[in-house]
Short mmCIF file of C-alpha atoms in Angstrom, two decimals:
data_model
loop_
_atom_site.label_atom_id
_atom_site.label_comp_id
_atom_site.label_asym_id
_atom_site.label_seq_id
_atom_site.Cartn_x
_atom_site.Cartn_y
_atom_site.Cartn_z
CA MET P 1 8.01 -25.02 -37.07
CA ILE P 2 7.86 -21.55 -35.59
CA ASP P 3 11.20 -19.77 -35.50
CA PHE P 4 12.49 -18.32 -32.16
CA LYS P 5 11.57 -14.72 -32.73
CA GLU P 6 7.67 -15.41 -33.21
CA ARG P 7 7.92 -18.71 -29.98
CA ILE P 8 9.13 -15.00 -27.86
CA ASP P 9 7.03 -12.88 -29.13
CA GLN P 10 4.00 -15.30 -28.60
CA LEU P 11 4.58 -16.05 -24.74
CA CYS P 12 6.06 -11.92 -24.65
CA THR P 13 2.08 -11.05 -25.74
CA LEU P 14 0.36 -13.84 -23.30
CA TYR P 15 3.31 -13.13 -19.66
CA THR P 16 4.08 -10.48 -19.73
CA GLY P 17 3.11 -6.60 -21.06
CA LEU P 18 6.24 -5.83 -22.07
CA THR P 19 5.94 -3.55 -25.70
CA GLU P 20 6.91 -4.34 -29.15
CA ALA P 21 10.24 -2.76 -28.60
CA ASP P 22 11.33 -4.58 -25.21
CA ILE P 23 9.74 -7.67 -27.64
CA LEU P 24 12.25 -6.44 -30.24
CA GLN P 25 15.30 -6.51 -28.07
CA ILE P 26 15.03 -9.47 -26.36
CA SER P 27 14.92 -10.62 -30.12
CA GLU P 28 17.69 -9.73 -30.46
CA VAL P 29 20.08 -10.74 -27.92
CA ALA P 30 18.46 -14.14 -29.04
CA GLU P 31 19.59 -14.02 -31.84
CA SER P 32 23.09 -13.07 -31.20
CA PHE P 33 22.70 -16.05 -29.36
CA GLU P 34 21.94 -17.63 -32.51
CA LEU P 35 24.91 -16.65 -34.41
CA SER P 36 27.35 -17.38 -32.09
CA ALA P 37 28.85 -21.14 -30.26
CA VAL P 38 27.51 -21.49 -27.02
CA GLN P 39 29.70 -24.03 -24.39
CA CYS P 40 26.37 -24.48 -22.51
CA ASP P 41 22.69 -24.37 -22.07
CA VAL P 42 21.88 -20.61 -23.02
CA PHE P 43 18.44 -18.99 -21.82
CA ILE P 44 16.18 -15.64 -21.41
CA ASP P 45 13.93 -15.09 -19.44
CA VAL P 46 10.50 -13.15 -18.71
CA LEU P 47 8.62 -12.22 -15.31
CA SER P 48 5.63 -13.50 -15.31
CA SER P 49 2.89 -10.69 -15.11
CA VAL P 50 0.39 -11.50 -13.09
CA GLU P 51 1.80 -15.01 -11.40
CA ASP P 52 5.35 -14.98 -8.74
CA GLU P 53 7.36 -16.88 -11.65
CA ALA P 54 8.76 -16.33 -15.35
CA ILE P 55 8.89 -17.90 -18.08
CA VAL P 56 11.37 -19.50 -20.38
CA VAL P 57 11.14 -17.20 -23.70
CA TYR P 58 14.22 -18.77 -25.76
CA HIS P 59 16.64 -21.46 -25.03
CA ARG P 60 19.84 -22.67 -26.55
CA ALA P 61 21.28 -25.93 -26.32
CA PRO P 62 25.37 -25.83 -25.53
CA ASP P 63 27.02 -26.56 -30.32
CA GLU P 64 29.35 -29.21 -28.40
CA GLY P 65 29.38 -31.54 -25.03
CA LYS P 66 26.16 -32.66 -24.24
CA SER P 67 22.96 -30.55 -22.96
CA LEU P 68 20.90 -31.04 -19.36
CA TYR P 69 17.76 -30.69 -21.37
CA LYS P 70 15.86 -34.06 -23.11
CA ARG P 71 14.32 -31.05 -24.96
CA SER P 72 13.30 -26.85 -24.98
CA VAL P 73 12.37 -25.85 -22.65
CA ALA P 74 10.41 -22.56 -23.88
CA GLY P 75 7.25 -22.09 -22.48
CA GLU P 76 7.81 -23.42 -19.14
CA LYS P 77 7.79 -21.89 -15.57
CA ALA P 78 10.84 -20.93 -13.48
CA LEU P 79 10.18 -21.06 -9.99
CA ARG P 80 11.00 -18.87 -6.85
CA GLU P 81 11.75 -22.11 -5.36
CA ASN P 82 13.72 -23.85 -7.63
CA GLU P 83 15.92 -20.60 -9.59
CA PRO P 84 16.17 -18.04 -6.81
CA GLY P 85 18.63 -16.33 -8.80
CA VAL P 86 16.24 -15.91 -11.89
CA LEU P 87 13.37 -13.85 -9.71
CA ARG P 88 16.46 -12.58 -7.89
CA THR P 89 18.32 -10.80 -11.27
CA LEU P 90 14.95 -9.97 -12.62
CA GLU P 91 13.12 -7.67 -9.99
CA THR P 92 16.58 -7.00 -8.45
CA GLY P 93 18.46 -6.17 -11.66
CA ILE P 94 21.71 -7.80 -10.79
CA MET P 95 23.34 -9.94 -11.36
CA SER P 96 22.91 -13.07 -9.66
CA GLN P 97 26.57 -15.24 -10.41
CA GLY P 98 26.77 -18.80 -9.73
CA LEU P 99 23.21 -20.17 -7.42
CA VAL P 100 22.82 -23.36 -7.36
CA ALA P 101 18.88 -24.08 -8.78
CA ASN P 102 16.69 -27.01 -10.24
CA THR P 103 15.68 -27.32 -13.81
CA GLN P 104 12.42 -28.19 -15.09
CA GLU P 105 14.25 -31.67 -15.72
CA ASN P 106 15.01 -32.48 -11.77
CA HIS P 107 18.79 -31.90 -12.43
CA LEU P 108 21.32 -29.62 -10.67
CA VAL P 109 22.46 -26.85 -11.59
CA ARG P 110 24.47 -23.96 -11.14
CA GLN P 111 23.63 -20.54 -12.70
CA THR P 112 25.12 -17.14 -14.47
CA VAL P 113 21.55 -14.77 -14.66
CA TYR P 114 22.57 -11.45 -16.42
CA PRO P 115 20.10 -8.83 -16.16
CA ILE P 116 18.96 -7.11 -19.99
CA LYS P 117 17.06 -3.38 -19.37
CA ASN P 118 15.51 -0.57 -21.05
CA GLN P 119 15.41 2.34 -20.00
CA ASP P 120 13.11 2.19 -17.44
CA GLY P 121 14.39 -0.96 -15.65
CA VAL P 122 14.94 -4.89 -16.14
CA ILE P 123 12.29 -6.21 -19.06
CA ALA P 124 14.34 -10.14 -18.99
CA VAL P 125 17.74 -12.06 -18.23
CA VAL P 126 19.59 -13.67 -19.51
CA ILE P 127 21.82 -17.11 -18.36
CA TYR P 128 23.39 -19.88 -18.47
CA GLU P 129 23.83 -23.11 -16.71
CA LYS P 130 26.70 -25.70 -15.16
CA ASP P 131 26.28 -28.59 -14.40
CA VAL P 132 26.67 -28.87 -10.73
CA SER P 133 29.39 -31.55 -10.51
CA ASP P 134 32.06 -28.72 -11.49
CA ASN P 135 33.84 -28.40 -7.95
CA ILE P 136 31.12 -25.66 -5.76
CA GLN P 137 33.82 -24.12 -3.94
CA ASP P 138 36.00 -22.30 -7.02
CA HIS P 139 33.83 -20.07 -6.77
CA PHE P 140 33.91 -19.19 -3.46
CA ASN P 141 37.97 -19.28 -3.94
CA MET P 142 38.07 -15.21 -2.26
CA THR P 143 40.48 -12.54 -3.39
CA GLY P 144 42.83 -10.97 -1.25
CA ALA P 145 45.46 -12.15 1.25
CA PRO P 146 45.00 -14.65 3.74
CA CYS P 147 44.23 -14.02 7.59
CA GLU P 148 47.35 -15.60 9.18
CA ASP P 149 46.16 -19.03 10.88
CA GLY P 150 45.70 -17.81 15.32
CA GLU P 151 43.49 -14.95 14.21
CA MET P 152 41.44 -16.89 11.72
CA SER P 153 40.80 -19.09 15.12
CA SER P 154 40.68 -16.38 17.60
CA MET P 155 38.06 -14.68 15.53
CA LEU P 156 36.04 -17.89 14.26
CA THR P 157 35.21 -19.02 17.98
CA ALA P 158 34.13 -15.62 19.00
CA MET P 159 31.97 -15.73 16.11
CA LEU P 160 30.65 -19.12 16.53
CA ARG P 161 30.29 -18.11 20.61
CA PHE P 162 28.61 -14.59 19.84
CA LYS P 163 26.26 -16.92 17.20
CA ASP P 164 24.96 -19.94 19.94
CA SER P 165 25.05 -17.73 22.74
CA ILE P 166 22.48 -14.13 21.36
CA ILE P 167 22.34 -14.10 17.53
CA ASN P 168 20.70 -16.99 17.54
CA GLN P 169 17.22 -16.57 19.72
CA LEU P 170 17.00 -13.08 16.95
CA GLU P 171 13.96 -13.08 15.23
CA ASP P 172 16.11 -11.43 12.18
CA ALA P 173 17.82 -12.12 10.02
CA VAL P 174 21.68 -11.59 10.10
CA LEU P 175 24.65 -11.25 7.54
CA VAL P 176 28.38 -10.45 8.15
CA PHE P 177 29.84 -10.37 5.00
CA ASP P 178 33.79 -10.16 5.00
CA LYS P 179 36.54 -6.90 3.64
CA HIS P 180 35.96 -8.92 -0.21
CA GLY P 181 32.25 -8.54 0.25
CA PHE P 182 31.57 -13.38 0.83
CA LEU P 183 29.50 -14.07 3.93
CA LYS P 184 31.22 -15.38 6.74
CA LEU P 185 28.60 -15.31 9.49
CA LYS P 186 25.00 -16.05 9.34
CA ASN P 187 22.45 -17.12 12.27
CA LYS P 188 19.59 -19.28 11.84
CA GLN P 189 16.82 -16.38 10.92
CA ALA P 190 18.51 -15.99 8.17
CA ASP P 191 18.94 -19.64 7.31
CA ALA P 192 15.51 -19.98 6.99
CA TYR P 193 14.40 -16.62 4.84
CA TYR P 194 16.94 -17.47 2.00
CA ARG P 195 15.28 -20.91 2.38
CA GLN P 196 11.91 -19.15 1.14
CA LEU P 197 13.63 -16.98 -1.25
CA GLY P 198 14.82 -20.38 -2.95
CA TYR P 199 17.84 -20.71 -2.12
CA LEU P 200 19.07 -24.62 -2.47
CA GLU P 201 22.51 -24.78 -0.89
CA ASP P 202 23.93 -22.92 2.13
CA ILE P 203 24.47 -19.27 2.02
CA GLU P 204 27.11 -19.52 3.33
CA GLY P 205 30.48 -17.55 1.63
CA LEU P 206 27.99 -17.00 -1.18
CA HIS P 207 29.06 -12.91 -2.57
CA TYR P 208 26.98 -10.34 -1.45
CA ASP P 209 26.20 -9.50 -5.04
CA ASN P 210 24.32 -13.21 -5.28
CA LEU P 211 22.22 -12.56 -1.24
CA SER P 212 21.51 -8.44 -1.76
CA LEU P 213 17.26 -8.15 -1.87
CA ASP P 214 17.52 -3.51 -2.50
CA GLN P 215 19.05 -3.90 -5.65
CA THR P 216 22.21 -2.66 -3.76
CA THR P 217 26.01 -4.22 -4.68
CA PHE P 218 29.03 -4.19 -3.01
CA SER P 219 30.60 -1.97 -4.34
CA GLU P 220 27.98 0.78 -4.18
CA VAL P 221 28.07 -0.08 0.25
CA MET P 222 31.70 0.21 0.51
CA LYS P 223 31.46 3.64 -2.32
CA GLN P 224 28.74 4.88 0.70
CA TYR P 225 31.02 3.50 3.52
CA SER P 226 34.34 5.71 2.81
CA VAL P 227 31.71 8.08 3.15
CA SER P 228 29.67 8.06 6.21
CA PRO P 229 31.16 5.33 7.86
CA SER P 230 27.93 5.29 11.04
CA TYR P 231 25.26 5.77 8.57
CA PRO P 232 23.02 2.93 8.42
CA LEU P 233 21.32 2.04 5.31
CA THR P 234 18.16 0.82 5.27
CA THR P 235 15.38 0.32 2.56
CA ASP P 236 11.75 -1.83 2.55
CA VAL P 237 11.83 -4.54 -0.25
CA LYS P 238 9.56 -6.88 -1.92
CA ALA P 239 10.63 -10.51 -2.32
CA ALA P 240 9.35 -13.60 -2.34
CA GLY P 241 5.37 -12.84 -1.81
CA ARG P 242 7.24 -10.80 1.33
CA TYR P 243 7.75 -7.74 3.06
CA PHE P 244 11.57 -7.08 4.88
CA GLN P 245 13.31 -4.17 5.87
CA VAL P 246 16.79 -4.02 5.08
CA LYS P 247 19.25 -2.56 7.15
CA ARG P 248 23.50 -2.24 6.44
CA LEU P 249 26.19 -1.71 9.66
CA PHE P 250 29.35 -1.38 8.30
CA ILE P 251 31.46 -2.79 10.79
CA ALA P 252 35.20 -2.79 11.75
CA GLU P 253 36.65 -5.67 13.31
CA GLN P 254 39.65 -8.46 12.12
CA ASP P 255 38.01 -9.55 8.29
CA LEU P 256 34.05 -7.70 9.04
CA CYS P 257 33.52 -5.19 6.89
CA VAL P 258 29.48 -5.12 6.84
CA GLY P 259 26.71 -7.10 8.39
CA VAL P 260 23.35 -7.33 7.10
CA ILE P 261 19.78 -7.47 9.12
CA LEU P 262 16.26 -8.46 6.96
CA HIS P 263 13.57 -8.11 9.09
CA ASP P 264 9.69 -9.76 7.68
CA VAL P 265 7.43 -6.49 8.29
CA SER P 266 5.30 -8.53 6.38
CA GLU P 267 2.27 -8.69 8.69
CA ILE P 268 2.45 -4.62 8.90
CA LYS P 269 1.99 -4.43 5.21
CA ASN P 270 -0.57 -7.04 4.59
CA LYS P 271 -1.97 -4.56 7.31
CA GLU P 272 -1.50 -1.75 6.21
CA ALA P 273 -2.81 -3.00 2.31
CA GLU P 274 -5.84 -4.46 4.42
CA ILE P 275 -6.93 -1.02 6.40
CA ILE P 276 -6.62 0.30 2.81
CA SER P 277 -9.00 -1.94 1.27
CA LYS P 278 -11.58 -1.64 3.62
CA SER P 279 -11.72 2.11 3.88
CA VAL P 280 -12.00 2.35 0.14
CA ALA P 281 -14.70 -0.65 0.23
CA ILE P 282 -15.93 2.13 3.41
CA ARG P 283 -15.64 5.36 1.41
CA GLU P 284 -17.57 3.52 -1.96
CA ILE P 285 -20.50 2.02 1.09
CA HIS P 286 -20.78 6.14 1.54
CA HIS P 287 -20.66 7.27 -1.80
CA ARG P 288 -23.66 5.05 -2.83
CA VAL P 289 -25.50 5.66 0.53
CA LYS P 290 -24.79 8.58 -0.73
CA ASN P 291 -26.88 8.94 -4.09
CA ASN P 292 -29.55 5.47 -3.00
CA LEU P 293 -30.22 8.70 -0.12
CA GLN P 294 -30.37 12.03 -3.70
CA THR P 295 -32.66 8.88 -5.89
CA VAL P 296 -35.24 9.10 -2.60
CA ALA P 297 -35.10 12.65 -2.00
CA SER P 298 -35.81 12.55 -5.92
CA LEU P 299 -38.87 10.57 -5.21
CA LEU P 300 -40.70 12.63 -2.23
CA ARG P 301 -40.00 15.66 -4.25
CA ILE P 302 -41.38 13.74 -7.25
CA GLN P 303 -44.74 13.36 -4.59
CA GLY P 304 -44.87 16.33 -3.15
CA ARG P 305 -45.22 18.35 -6.59
CA GLN P 306 -48.07 15.82 -7.31
CA THR P 307 -50.30 16.08 -4.23
CA GLU P 308 -52.58 19.14 -3.48
CA SER P 309 -52.51 19.05 0.15
CA PRO P 310 -50.70 22.03 1.16
CA GLU P 311 -49.85 20.00 4.77
CA ALA P 312 -48.20 17.31 2.74
CA LYS P 313 -46.27 19.16 0.52
CA LYS P 314 -44.86 20.22 3.76
CA CYS P 315 -44.04 16.94 5.67
CA LEU P 316 -42.80 15.76 1.73
CA ASN P 317 -40.44 19.28 2.13
CA ASP P 318 -39.50 19.05 5.56
CA SER P 319 -38.85 15.14 4.82
CA VAL P 320 -36.56 15.57 1.22
CA SER P 321 -34.77 18.18 4.03
CA ARG P 322 -34.19 15.76 6.69
CA ILE P 323 -32.96 12.74 3.89
CA LEU P 324 -30.55 15.05 2.45
CA ALA P 325 -29.47 15.79 5.40
CA ILE P 326 -27.61 12.96 6.32
CA ALA P 327 -26.69 12.59 2.07
CA ALA P 328 -24.50 15.51 2.56
CA THR P 329 -22.32 13.62 5.53
CA HIS P 330 -21.84 10.26 3.09
CA GLU P 331 -20.79 12.80 1.17
CA LEU P 332 -18.13 14.36 2.66
CA LEU P 333 -17.38 10.79 4.54
CA SER P 334 -17.31 9.30 0.79
CA THR P 335 -14.43 11.27 -0.08
CA GLU P 336 -12.21 11.23 3.39
CA ILE P 337 -9.57 9.24 3.52
CA GLU P 338 -10.02 9.18 7.66
CA ALA P 339 -13.05 7.73 8.89
CA GLN P 340 -13.80 11.80 10.77
CA VAL P 341 -15.86 14.22 9.28
CA ASP P 342 -14.96 17.79 9.52
CA LEU P 343 -18.14 19.77 11.54
CA LEU P 344 -17.60 23.21 9.24
CA ASP P 345 -17.60 20.82 5.97
CA VAL P 346 -21.17 19.24 6.89
CA ILE P 347 -22.70 22.77 8.03
CA ARG P 348 -22.08 24.24 5.01
CA LEU P 349 -22.72 21.16 3.50
CA ILE P 350 -26.68 21.85 4.83
CA VAL P 351 -26.71 25.25 5.00
CA SER P 352 -26.66 24.60 0.96
CA ASN P 353 -29.27 22.26 0.83
CA ILE P 354 -31.62 24.15 2.94
CA GLU P 355 -30.05 27.90 0.34
CA ARG P 356 -32.04 25.15 -2.56
CA CYS P 357 -35.30 24.15 -0.56
CA PHE P 358 -35.72 27.66 0.35
CA VAL P 359 -35.01 29.38 -3.45
CA ASP P 360 -37.90 32.51 -3.27
CA CYS P 361 -36.46 33.15 0.54
CA GLN P 362 -32.79 35.65 -1.46
CA ALA P 363 -32.96 38.14 1.45
CA ILE P 364 -32.59 35.56 4.23
CA ARG P 365 -28.57 35.27 4.80
CA VAL P 366 -26.36 32.59 6.51
CA ASP P 367 -23.06 33.41 8.32
CA ILE P 368 -21.26 30.68 9.46
CA ALA P 369 -18.27 30.55 11.87
CA SER P 370 -15.69 28.30 13.73
CA ASP P 371 -13.16 28.93 15.25
CA HIS P 372 -10.86 25.99 13.52
CA SER P 373 -10.88 22.58 12.28
CA ILE P 374 -13.62 19.91 14.38
CA CYS P 375 -13.51 16.34 13.33
CA LEU P 376 -15.93 13.59 14.90
CA ASP P 377 -16.92 10.47 13.78
CA SER P 378 -19.31 9.54 11.65
CA ASP P 379 -22.28 8.55 14.06
CA ARG P 380 -22.12 11.97 15.46
CA THR P 381 -21.64 14.01 12.93
CA VAL P 382 -24.23 12.79 10.98
CA ALA P 383 -26.81 13.75 14.41
CA ILE P 384 -25.60 17.10 13.74
CA ALA P 385 -26.35 17.23 9.97
CA LEU P 386 -29.65 16.96 10.76
CA ILE P 387 -29.75 18.73 14.06
CA VAL P 388 -28.98 21.89 12.09
CA SER P 389 -31.29 20.91 9.11
CA GLU P 390 -33.68 20.57 11.59
CA LEU P 391 -32.83 24.71 13.12
CA LEU P 392 -32.22 25.70 9.47
CA HIS P 393 -35.09 24.71 8.59
CA ASN P 394 -37.50 26.44 11.29
CA SER P 395 -35.55 29.91 10.91
CA TYR P 396 -36.25 29.99 7.55
CA GLU P 397 -40.25 28.34 7.92
CA HIS P 398 -41.13 30.41 11.13
CA ALA P 399 -38.47 33.16 12.13
CA PHE P 400 -38.42 35.58 9.36
CA GLY P 401 -43.06 35.41 7.68
CA ASP P 402 -42.33 35.53 4.06
CA CYS P 403 -38.96 35.44 3.90
CA SER P 404 -38.62 38.73 4.84
CA LYS P 405 -34.59 39.95 5.73
CA GLY P 406 -33.36 38.60 7.81
CA THR P 407 -29.73 36.45 8.89
CA ILE P 408 -29.26 33.44 10.64
CA THR P 409 -26.20 32.49 12.34
CA VAL P 410 -24.40 29.12 12.47
CA ASN P 411 -21.23 28.83 14.68
CA ALA P 412 -18.88 25.99 16.06
CA ARG P 413 -15.87 26.25 19.05
CA LEU P 414 -13.75 23.35 20.37
CA ASP P 415 -13.36 24.46 24.57
CA GLY P 416 -10.71 21.33 25.73
CA GLU P 417 -12.64 18.62 24.92
CA LEU P 418 -16.20 20.69 25.12
CA VAL P 419 -18.24 21.28 21.24
CA THR P 420 -20.49 23.84 21.50
CA VAL P 421 -22.37 24.16 18.61
CA VAL P 422 -24.87 28.21 18.21
CA VAL P 423 -27.73 28.34 15.56
CA ALA P 424 -29.01 31.66 16.13
CA ASP P 425 -31.70 34.32 13.69
CA ASN P 426 -32.20 37.58 13.65
CA GLY P 427 -36.62 37.12 13.73
CA THR P 428 -39.19 37.14 15.54
CA GLY P 429 -39.02 34.47 18.05
CA PHE P 430 -40.78 31.90 19.70
CA SER P 431 -42.85 30.11 22.55
CA VAL P 432 -40.95 27.45 23.88
CA GLU P 433 -42.73 25.77 26.08
CA GLN P 434 -45.73 25.58 23.10
CA ALA P 435 -43.20 24.56 20.41
CA SER P 436 -42.15 21.94 22.40
CA THR P 437 -45.37 19.69 22.03
CA LYS P 438 -46.00 20.95 19.06
CA SER P 439 -43.04 20.68 16.80
CA LEU P 440 -42.05 17.50 15.19
CA GLY P 441 -38.46 19.23 14.30
CA LEU P 442 -38.02 20.67 17.95
CA SER P 443 -38.43 16.80 19.32
CA ILE P 444 -36.02 15.41 16.78
CA VAL P 445 -33.46 18.46 17.79
CA ARG P 446 -33.52 17.16 21.70
CA SER P 447 -34.14 13.83 21.07
CA TYR P 448 -30.74 13.91 19.11
CA VAL P 449 -28.71 16.03 21.82
CA LYS P 450 -29.97 14.39 24.16
CA ASP P 451 -29.24 10.52 22.81
CA LYS P 452 -26.32 10.78 19.84
CA LEU P 453 -24.20 13.00 21.58
CA LYS P 454 -25.36 12.81 25.01
CA GLY P 455 -24.68 16.40 25.19
CA LYS P 456 -27.74 19.58 26.77
CA LEU P 457 -29.62 21.19 24.77
CA SER P 458 -30.66 25.50 25.64
CA ILE P 459 -33.33 27.06 23.38
CA VAL P 460 -34.07 30.75 24.26
CA SER P 461 -36.06 32.85 22.38
CA GLY P 462 -37.61 36.14 22.20
CA GLY P 463 -38.51 39.50 20.05
CA GLY P 464 -34.92 39.97 18.96
CA GLY P 465 -34.30 36.53 18.08
CA THR P 466 -33.99 33.30 19.15
CA THR P 467 -30.72 31.49 19.79
CA VAL P 468 -30.36 27.14 19.95
CA THR P 469 -26.81 25.55 21.70
CA PHE P 470 -26.27 22.55 21.80
CA LYS P 471 -23.18 20.88 23.96
CA PHE P 472 -21.58 17.52 24.12
CA LYS P 473 -17.98 15.74 24.61
CA LYS P 474 -15.23 15.33 21.75
#
């Protein structure tokens, strides 16, 4: 027969990511139960790392009296809908006292659950179970002086009138606790939420510490109340696969003390997660597109080195520049969280690619100027990358003869909603009319400015150099 310590080790290793030290700590707690007398069924549960459920790793039947179980349930699952206190304490680290649960053998029991913690948090819970036939109201006896009959009657009448007319129409759960921490008022949405969380009995009369979802206790809340009674406490919490925003308000009304509002923000959180997931996928796509484009550029370079035709070499090199211009934008998009790219970053990458293509033209300097950041969507950024690449390519090839000394300036500015990009060189000019009919590069520039950017293009060229300006609406 397997020793209980071996069984704990096997189950913890199989279902959790607990360390050897954590498992040893759990085994030591179990050993303390083995060496002492117990009056009820005692369990140790751990949180499964793959499912929203707990796993029973240890079960000790009572020494005297009848166990509620025909056999050991070590290795069985404890589901949230059956044992809310177990999952709640595992997640929050707060003791759950006297909550009704439905066991693996379909018995209704009352559970008191205590956390087992290491220096980082909860690693397991100890559970004591008693038959639900015990007086169900004994656990809820309140301490302190009761209200006078007339005062209590007046208060309950007001609460019921308020509840029926207003708070049952709210989409949020509302819970109101008295000064001792017991639930005195709730709405229908609170019942619905806590049923989803696995609570099997009416939660009215339960203590705050048994209903808290965000690791706060009633004593901590009251301590905050003494410091700042008008300041609402708001936290976010995940429970049963749903996300809740928890807001606590302090109430100075008769015997009432603390109000809790639970707002289900699961849809918002799920949408945020979906957006993040899609963003990551889109960035990965851009990264792969960039890699594929660079592969195509490398193949064209190899083909260019193998061809003997100067005209073919030039066409292939021009194609390489255009492909790298598009790849540069995808490279930036693969690193950006937002779906927009800074135009200045694109221009810098284009300049860097062009300089690598013309390594023998070290005497030519490219200056980049921009007033401030100009962020654009990916489609227009690709178009601008191709346009600027073509213009720089033309300046390198035609403006400075045999790569003699010269300067090219790229300037981008934003005036209101109008983006203006200027590419200018101080080389020899050319006939704009003649070049427009023969140059593939200028044809690409005209087409992209008109069709992709819906903008306006201006080319001025003469003895002092060439200036190309294109404008478009941001």
